Amino acid sequence: MAQVLEFKLPDLGEGLTEAEIVRWLVDVGDVVTIDQPVVEVETAKAMVEVPCPYGGVVTARFGEEGAELPVGAPLLTVAVESAEGAAVRGTSASGPSADRNTGSGEGLRPAGDGTGPAGESSGNVLVGYGTAAPAARRRRVRPSAFTAPLSSAPAPAPAPSSSPTPGIGAGEPMTAASTAAGASASASALTSAPAPASAARSSSVAPVAPVAVGHSSAADSGQMEGADENHGPVAVISPLVRRLARQHGLDLRHIAGSGRDGLILRADVESAIRGADDKRSADPEVQSVSESEPVAGAGERIPLRGVRGAVADKLSRSRREIPDATCWVDADATELMAARAAMNGAGTGSGGAVPKISVLALLARICTAALSRYPELNSTVDADAREIVRLPAVHLGFAAQTERGLVVPVVRDAHSRNAESISEEIGRLTEAARAGKLTPAQLTGGTFTLNNYGVFGVDGSTPIINHPEAAMLGVGRIVAKPWVHQGELAVRQVVQLSLTFDHRVCDGGTAGGFLRYVADCVEQPALLLRAL
């Protein structure tokens, strides 16, 4: 006898709370195996495939291609044989009844308890990374009745979770690169959707009751995501409820929850929004202002979501929080271009042709040398502690324009790489970006960003800093211009360099010194020999 298991969109990590369905990989009626990718989704970080932890026949799909689903929403249902279903759930074939196999809804919780056939079934489900082995065996605690108080069921502390840890077109300023802005790096949060009242609970641990305002514990942190930013915890589980309140400027501490133990539900926030709208409409001053405003035309509306939404949020936050300033200088890049030509024309090595080195890689190598002299620009600001944090390693981000928008892959430990190694890594990450296969870990953790907008045929720009970094170097096109060289007018290859920096971490003298050193290395590449 087959049992139907529900697979829900798991916790995506990195603070992501929704994903857009790009392409279904299976149809209703298809037979799927454990850990087989079933749907391709796009998050604010990347496009990834989601593996299903169950094996069986697909009986239903939830959501069409292009639809956006929140974490915890059903993706599909799978009919499995009772013995296999028991293996997936970590129980015997005759143990659980049908109401115990409706899907746990906990994206990062193990599906089995590690006993018997469960060892062959799926474990943790993490988007873009497949599945892991099941967790260690745990004794299952079941409440005496569904209607019993939640606090009466003992609940072990939730299993620890983990999440990966930001970061121009990969190529030369004249041929491949793009404007920069980063993909966000924010802490991941575990979420779970409460089961309907008509359905029995399905979980390997006892449910945890929502925490009342003013109380917190280790067991609570997995169910209720912390607190209001400045005033302690609030009784809210869903990040969607938090976001809805934040978008409408509502203070959750002033909203009475209608859920169990005062839990604030989405209906409570929507009711508060309607109350605020009614109050504004009843205000004659507000009415007079709104009536005097022109009515907007019926233009096309494009949702800010996915990669575009993440970029918008990142840039807005950077402008709000960072007091930035920009300085720029023109540099003669003739010698740099000659040095690159000499490197790439050096012949073949023992393993064949010598890999080509891009101009972007040479500029990246110059940046790492300049950051070793001016470490203030390889830092971040802890606004809460009022401290500047200087970072020991240089993780260099570069912006890549793809069909799905702008992404910023990160070259890890760029300070320890030579120009050839940086060029190879930029090429590898760029190919992954164009294929939509970058993982969140490859898009986060950057400490400094190199932005090549020369591909657009422009000379200069004032880039927006990739929050929470402290600086970004912009590079324009390299173009032949009249230039005074050795006291005579000549035609030289000239490039404009612009540095946008956080004025909290340094003053203009430091920023000017950094930019001047970069320009000197562009004009005289031999200066880099001192940094080797």
XYZ file of C-alpha atoms in Angstrom:
532
model
C 0.000 0.000 0.000
C 1.399 3.371 -1.012
C 1.666 6.325 1.305
C 1.830 9.941 0.128
C 4.675 12.086 1.470
C 4.783 15.846 1.022
C 8.102 17.531 0.186
C 8.283 21.203 1.087
C 10.663 23.928 -0.086
C 13.551 23.614 2.407
C 15.429 26.334 4.243
C 17.679 27.893 1.613
C 20.189 29.423 4.021
C 21.761 32.897 3.841
C 18.565 34.507 5.128
C 16.630 33.605 1.961
C 12.903 33.187 2.521
C 11.556 32.467 -0.962
C 12.508 31.068 -4.364
C 11.084 31.269 -7.879
C 10.311 28.095 -9.806
C 12.320 28.250 -13.035
C 11.801 24.736 -14.440
C 10.220 21.527 -13.275
C 12.480 18.514 -13.858
C 9.717 15.929 -13.270
C 6.039 15.558 -14.212
C 3.117 14.076 -12.324
C 3.330 10.306 -12.735
C 7.125 10.198 -13.035
C 9.075 7.819 -10.842
C 11.776 9.574 -8.819
C 14.618 8.153 -6.771
C 15.933 9.398 -3.447
C 17.939 12.640 -3.823
C 16.942 13.076 -7.474
C 16.694 16.773 -8.516
C 13.019 17.540 -9.129
C 12.855 21.309 -9.664
C 15.160 24.158 -10.638
C 14.631 27.322 -8.596
C 16.182 30.779 -8.602
C 16.928 32.514 -5.338
C 18.382 35.947 -4.686
C 21.822 34.307 -4.825
C 21.847 31.763 -7.637
C 19.912 29.219 -9.695
C 20.037 25.767 -8.137
C 18.392 22.344 -8.375
C 16.422 20.997 -5.420
C 16.760 17.255 -4.665
C 13.805 15.300 -3.273
C 14.511 13.181 -0.172
C 11.834 10.610 -1.095
C 11.673 7.892 -3.741
C 8.412 6.958 -5.436
C 5.809 8.268 -7.884
C 5.103 12.003 -8.169
C 1.397 12.528 -7.487
C 1.153 16.329 -7.464
C 3.179 19.472 -8.110
C 2.534 22.816 -6.415
C 3.277 25.985 -8.359
C 3.781 26.721 -12.029
C 7.035 27.816 -13.610
C 7.580 31.480 -12.752
C 5.703 31.249 -9.461
C 7.432 32.356 -6.252
C 7.121 30.120 -3.191
C 8.052 30.845 0.423
C 10.232 28.510 2.464
C 8.069 25.743 3.918
C 5.505 25.783 1.090
C 4.710 22.396 -0.531
C 6.686 21.601 -3.677
C 5.325 18.177 -4.577
C 3.915 14.953 -3.155
C 5.384 11.499 -3.702
C 3.615 8.157 -3.279
C 5.935 5.541 -1.793
C 5.433 1.958 -0.765
C 4.730 1.596 2.935
C 8.037 -0.157 3.643
C 9.976 2.491 1.778
C 7.934 5.215 3.420
C 8.781 3.758 6.806
C 12.448 3.737 5.866
C 12.307 7.382 4.867
C 10.536 8.293 8.078
C 12.840 6.107 10.177
C 10.011 3.794 11.378
C 8.721 0.297 10.624
C 6.294 -0.374 7.786
C 3.406 -1.046 10.120
C 4.224 1.558 12.775
C 2.986 4.987 11.671
C -0.474 5.608 10.346
C -1.140 7.621 7.228
C -1.511 10.837 9.186
C 2.109 10.563 10.341
C 3.486 10.790 6.786
C 2.551 14.202 5.550
C 6.070 15.678 5.458
C 7.870 17.363 8.297
C 8.190 20.754 6.638
C 11.562 21.280 8.274
C 13.925 21.885 5.375
C 17.135 21.110 7.243
C 15.873 18.383 9.614
C 16.837 14.747 8.863
C 14.084 12.651 7.340
C 15.180 9.482 9.127
C 16.611 8.620 12.494
C 19.525 6.592 11.184
C 18.081 3.140 11.905
C 17.591 0.298 9.467
C 16.800 1.300 5.878
C 16.790 4.975 6.872
C 20.542 4.938 6.476
C 19.966 4.675 2.720
C 17.390 7.425 2.591
C 17.824 11.169 2.340
C 19.044 13.251 5.222
C 19.380 17.029 5.354
C 18.041 18.856 2.315
C 19.965 22.003 1.401
C 19.293 23.754 -1.888
C 22.194 23.540 -4.320
C 24.195 21.026 -2.290
C 22.248 17.763 -2.449
C 21.607 15.841 0.719
C 23.698 14.592 3.575
C 23.690 11.509 5.760
C 20.962 11.143 8.384
C 21.541 12.501 11.846
C 22.370 10.303 14.811
C 19.554 8.176 16.221
C 17.120 10.036 18.439
C 14.331 8.679 20.613
C 11.015 9.870 19.229
C 8.716 11.587 21.747
C 5.060 11.737 20.777
C 2.440 13.833 22.576
C -0.383 11.881 24.180
C -2.949 13.730 22.070
C -2.927 16.352 19.360
C -4.957 18.667 21.548
C -2.536 18.436 24.471
C -0.703 21.657 25.341
C 2.517 22.028 23.364
C 4.488 22.830 26.478
C 3.631 19.393 27.942
C 5.692 17.524 25.366
C 9.415 17.368 26.069
C 11.445 18.806 23.223
C 15.144 18.231 22.725
C 17.268 21.171 21.624
C 17.134 21.633 17.836
C 19.970 20.264 15.777
C 22.596 22.877 14.890
C 22.394 24.320 11.450
C 25.075 25.564 9.140
C 25.141 27.974 6.273
C 27.756 29.034 3.770
C 29.491 32.441 4.106
C 30.089 38.749 -0.566
C 32.113 39.491 -3.727
C 33.584 42.332 -13.254
C 32.931 40.614 -15.931
C 35.680 38.152 -16.074
C 37.854 39.419 -18.802
C 39.418 42.571 -19.987
C 38.088 46.107 -19.577
C 37.507 46.322 -23.344
C 35.813 42.948 -23.819
C 34.219 41.313 -20.786
C 33.171 42.661 -17.423
C 30.421 44.746 -15.999
C 29.212 47.103 -13.379
C 29.368 45.874 -9.835
C 27.062 45.321 -7.013
C 27.049 42.361 -4.751
C 24.774 39.677 -3.771
C 23.912 39.932 -0.206
C 25.437 38.157 2.714
C 23.164 37.723 5.567
C 22.741 35.123 8.258
C 20.527 32.125 7.509
C 17.379 31.511 9.499
C 15.509 28.245 10.014
C 11.803 28.477 9.350
C 8.958 26.019 9.572
C 5.330 26.293 8.546
C 2.811 25.347 11.227
C 0.688 22.370 10.231
C -3.047 22.855 9.620
C -5.350 22.064 12.507
C -6.928 19.258 10.506
C -3.655 17.417 9.939
C -1.694 15.319 12.383
C 1.815 16.405 13.266
C 4.788 14.688 11.637
C 8.220 15.250 13.131
C 11.071 13.343 14.679
C 11.038 15.630 17.685
C 8.204 17.030 19.751
C 6.797 20.406 18.654
C 8.160 23.492 20.332
C 5.714 26.080 21.574
C 6.156 29.703 20.481
C 7.985 31.798 23.023
C 6.157 34.550 24.855
C 7.493 38.082 24.602
C 10.483 38.642 26.840
C 11.563 34.969 27.071
C 14.126 33.029 25.072
C 16.127 29.848 25.306
C 18.342 27.602 23.237
C 15.378 25.473 22.236
C 13.419 28.534 21.176
C 15.972 29.875 18.719
C 15.183 27.263 16.113
C 11.475 28.126 16.075
C 11.310 31.866 16.610
C 13.863 33.955 14.791
C 15.281 36.073 17.569
C 13.928 39.501 18.092
C 13.003 42.937 16.988
C 16.234 44.702 16.032
C 16.393 46.900 19.125
C 13.799 45.795 21.653
C 14.175 42.089 22.338
C 12.209 39.044 21.170
C 8.711 39.095 19.731
C 6.326 36.182 19.291
C 6.815 35.689 15.540
C 7.957 32.520 13.792
C 7.521 33.265 10.091
C 10.073 35.540 8.377
C 7.347 36.377 5.857
C 5.296 37.941 8.654
C 8.339 39.953 9.743
C 8.984 41.144 6.210
C 5.337 42.123 5.683
C 5.400 44.210 8.866
C 8.719 45.789 7.895
C 7.471 46.725 4.404
C 4.513 48.591 5.906
C 6.475 50.218 8.738
C 4.691 48.335 11.524
C 6.202 47.675 14.952
C 5.546 44.020 15.829
C 5.781 44.834 19.541
C 2.533 46.787 19.203
C 0.563 44.013 17.469
C -1.460 41.540 19.526
C -1.097 37.971 18.268
C -4.133 35.772 17.787
C -2.181 32.524 17.622
C -1.357 30.100 20.380
C 0.508 31.756 23.270
C 0.172 35.154 21.581
C 1.887 34.098 18.344
C 1.624 36.877 15.734
C 0.157 35.511 12.511
C 0.038 36.979 9.023
C -3.674 37.754 9.511
C -2.775 39.899 12.536
C -0.296 41.958 10.490
C -2.730 42.329 7.594
C -5.409 43.512 10.029
C -2.990 46.107 11.427
C -2.187 47.254 7.877
C -5.902 47.729 7.096
C -6.318 49.666 10.342
C -3.427 51.960 9.446
C -4.862 52.505 5.945
C -8.300 53.332 7.357
C -6.747 55.809 9.756
C -4.855 57.532 6.956
C -7.935 57.679 4.726
C -9.928 59.256 7.571
C -7.343 62.021 8.006
C -8.500 65.071 5.958
C -4.932 66.366 5.624
C -3.774 63.106 4.112
C -6.768 63.073 1.789
C -6.045 66.582 0.544
C -2.416 65.692 -0.184
C -3.281 62.469 -1.985
C -5.996 64.145 -4.062
C -3.547 66.797 -5.227
C -1.065 64.210 -6.482
C -1.232 63.204 -10.152
C -2.562 59.745 -10.936
C 0.160 57.412 -12.178
C -0.243 56.010 -15.659
C -0.896 52.343 -16.322
C 2.738 51.409 -16.952
C 4.366 48.001 -16.938
C 5.133 46.671 -13.444
C 8.196 44.459 -13.030
C 8.572 42.711 -9.652
C 11.826 43.298 -7.789
C 12.637 39.726 -6.884
C 15.304 37.123 -7.386
C 18.724 38.459 -8.347
C 17.325 41.874 -9.327
C 15.614 42.211 -5.972
C 18.753 41.212 -4.091
C 20.792 43.805 -5.997
C 18.189 46.489 -5.256
C 18.216 45.686 -1.538
C 22.025 45.631 -1.450
C 22.473 48.966 -3.202
C 19.767 50.656 -1.125
C 21.359 49.474 2.101
C 24.784 50.646 0.966
C 23.464 54.143 0.230
C 21.599 54.319 3.545
C 24.408 53.131 5.810
C 27.723 54.037 4.166
C 28.979 57.651 3.925
C 30.894 57.099 0.698
C 33.228 59.370 -1.256
C 34.888 58.948 -4.646
C 38.252 59.989 -6.070
C 39.616 59.235 -9.525
C 42.714 59.557 -11.709
C 43.738 58.940 -15.322
C 46.622 56.513 -15.836
C 48.795 55.584 -18.813
C 48.202 51.832 -19.262
C 50.524 51.446 -22.267
C 53.224 49.636 -20.277
C 50.653 47.397 -18.568
C 49.284 46.290 -21.938
C 52.828 45.668 -23.193
C 53.614 43.582 -20.091
C 50.494 41.487 -20.615
C 51.378 40.909 -24.275
C 54.839 39.749 -23.211
C 53.382 37.342 -20.621
C 50.923 35.820 -23.067
C 53.531 35.570 -25.820
C 56.122 33.816 -23.688
C 55.697 30.524 -25.588
C 54.665 27.129 -24.272
C 55.475 25.393 -21.040
C 56.115 21.710 -20.357
C 52.370 21.056 -20.159
C 51.493 22.874 -23.377
C 50.368 26.423 -24.079
C 50.765 28.958 -21.279
C 47.326 30.110 -20.023
C 46.405 33.606 -21.113
C 46.342 36.282 -18.432
C 43.564 38.851 -18.614
C 43.941 42.550 -17.937
C 41.394 42.130 -15.156
C 43.658 39.589 -13.471
C 46.599 42.013 -13.625
C 44.430 44.750 -12.110
C 43.325 42.325 -9.400
C 46.967 41.539 -8.609
C 47.676 45.282 -8.395
C 44.733 45.669 -5.981
C 46.025 42.979 -3.629
C 49.449 44.658 -3.560
C 47.841 48.040 -2.847
C 45.663 46.576 -0.064
C 48.756 45.187 1.650
C 50.030 48.775 1.844
C 46.676 50.294 2.767
C 44.835 47.651 4.865
C 42.275 50.228 6.008
C 40.404 49.633 2.754
C 40.204 45.879 3.331
C 37.892 46.208 6.288
C 34.288 46.504 7.415
C 32.444 48.599 9.998
C 30.634 47.079 12.980
C 28.097 49.859 13.505
C 26.619 48.319 16.661
C 29.997 48.071 18.394
C 31.283 51.282 16.729
C 34.411 49.465 15.598
C 36.383 49.134 12.359
C 37.254 45.497 11.675
C 40.390 45.073 9.551
C 40.272 41.754 7.726
C 43.375 39.562 7.471
C 42.640 38.030 4.045
C 41.667 39.601 0.718
C 38.647 37.907 -0.855
C 38.321 39.808 -4.118
C 34.881 40.188 -5.679
C 34.366 40.941 -9.368
C 31.045 41.663 -11.044
C 29.798 39.456 -13.866
C 26.814 40.324 -16.039
C 24.708 37.277 -16.868
C 21.373 36.635 -18.567
C 19.740 36.533 -15.121
C 21.346 39.767 -13.947
C 24.414 40.972 -12.110
C 26.291 38.649 -9.777
C 29.538 39.139 -7.873
C 31.643 35.970 -7.567
C 34.515 36.029 -5.074
C 38.130 34.946 -5.601
C 39.114 33.506 -2.226
C 42.516 34.393 -0.734
C 43.429 36.593 -3.688
C 46.336 38.043 -1.652
C 48.137 34.683 -1.816
C 47.660 34.152 -5.585
C 49.756 35.292 -8.521
C 48.328 36.819 -11.701
C 48.058 33.449 -13.444
C 46.168 31.831 -10.564
C 43.796 34.796 -10.278
C 43.135 34.713 -14.031
C 42.278 30.996 -13.941
C 39.940 31.439 -10.964
C 38.179 34.411 -12.569
C 37.634 32.350 -15.707
C 36.244 29.393 -13.748
C 33.840 31.510 -11.706
C 32.680 33.432 -14.761
C 31.725 30.237 -16.579
C 29.807 29.056 -13.529
C 28.043 32.422 -13.311
C 26.946 32.303 -16.946
C 25.640 28.777 -16.442
C 23.778 29.815 -13.289
C 25.694 27.268 -11.189
C 27.321 29.537 -8.612
C 26.655 28.505 -5.021
C 25.862 31.014 -2.251
C 29.331 30.391 -0.798
C 30.907 31.563 -4.080
C 28.849 34.766 -4.032
C 29.469 35.889 -0.455
C 32.344 36.782 1.828
C 34.057 39.383 -0.354
C 36.217 42.046 1.316
C 36.982 44.288 -1.702
C 35.369 44.558 -5.140
C 36.960 45.288 -8.525
C 34.444 46.803 -10.944
C 35.167 46.882 -14.676
C 32.627 49.020 -16.529
C 34.887 49.611 -19.528
C 32.993 46.911 -21.417
C 30.112 49.370 -21.723
C 32.344 51.837 -23.554
C 32.424 54.417 -20.759
C 35.424 56.140 -19.235
C 34.323 56.761 -15.659
C 31.766 56.037 -12.983
C 31.114 56.450 -9.260
C 30.367 52.864 -8.173
C 28.247 52.023 -5.140
C 30.122 50.102 -2.457
C 29.241 46.439 -2.098
C 27.934 46.441 1.494
C 29.433 45.562 3.993
C 32.782 46.161 2.276
C 34.679 49.449 2.671
C 35.798 50.221 -0.892
C 35.444 49.445 -4.587
C 37.836 50.168 -7.446
C 36.230 51.056 -10.788
C 38.021 50.661 -14.122
C 36.929 52.389 -17.334
C 37.774 51.536 -20.913
C 41.378 51.556 -22.098
C 41.458 53.868 -25.096
C 44.091 55.636 -27.188
C 44.399 59.304 -26.212
C 46.907 62.126 -26.635
C 49.216 62.059 -23.605
C 52.375 63.847 -22.558
C 55.017 61.126 -22.297
C 58.622 61.935 -21.386
C 58.055 65.602 -22.214
C 56.505 64.965 -25.608
C 52.981 64.625 -26.872
C 52.223 61.038 -27.845
C 49.314 58.671 -28.388
C 49.059 56.381 -25.330
C 46.606 53.807 -23.940
C 44.794 55.682 -21.140
C 42.398 54.356 -18.508
C 40.433 56.139 -15.800
C 40.483 54.605 -12.305
C 37.920 55.557 -9.669
C 37.869 54.572 -6.009
C 34.715 54.772 -3.912
C 35.454 54.317 -0.209
C 33.720 54.348 3.157
C 34.755 57.624 4.803
C 34.370 56.018 8.228
C 37.328 53.678 7.737
C 39.781 56.236 6.383
C 40.212 59.818 5.199
C 41.011 61.152 1.746
C 44.759 60.871 2.299
C 44.635 57.091 2.667
C 42.210 56.672 -0.218
C 44.304 58.954 -2.420
C 47.472 57.049 -1.513
C 45.838 53.737 -2.428
C 44.586 55.041 -5.776
C 47.903 56.663 -6.597
C 49.768 53.414 -5.911
C 47.358 51.525 -8.188
C 47.878 54.108 -10.945
C 51.671 53.927 -10.532
C 51.587 50.120 -10.907
C 49.422 50.461 -14.024
C 51.943 52.887 -15.515
C 55.011 50.970 -14.266
C 54.145 47.256 -13.762
C 57.701 46.598 -12.573
C 56.695 48.125 -9.225
C 54.817 44.893 -8.519
C 58.147 43.088 -8.193
C 58.496 44.707 -4.775
C 55.323 42.973 -3.622
C 56.453 39.478 -4.655
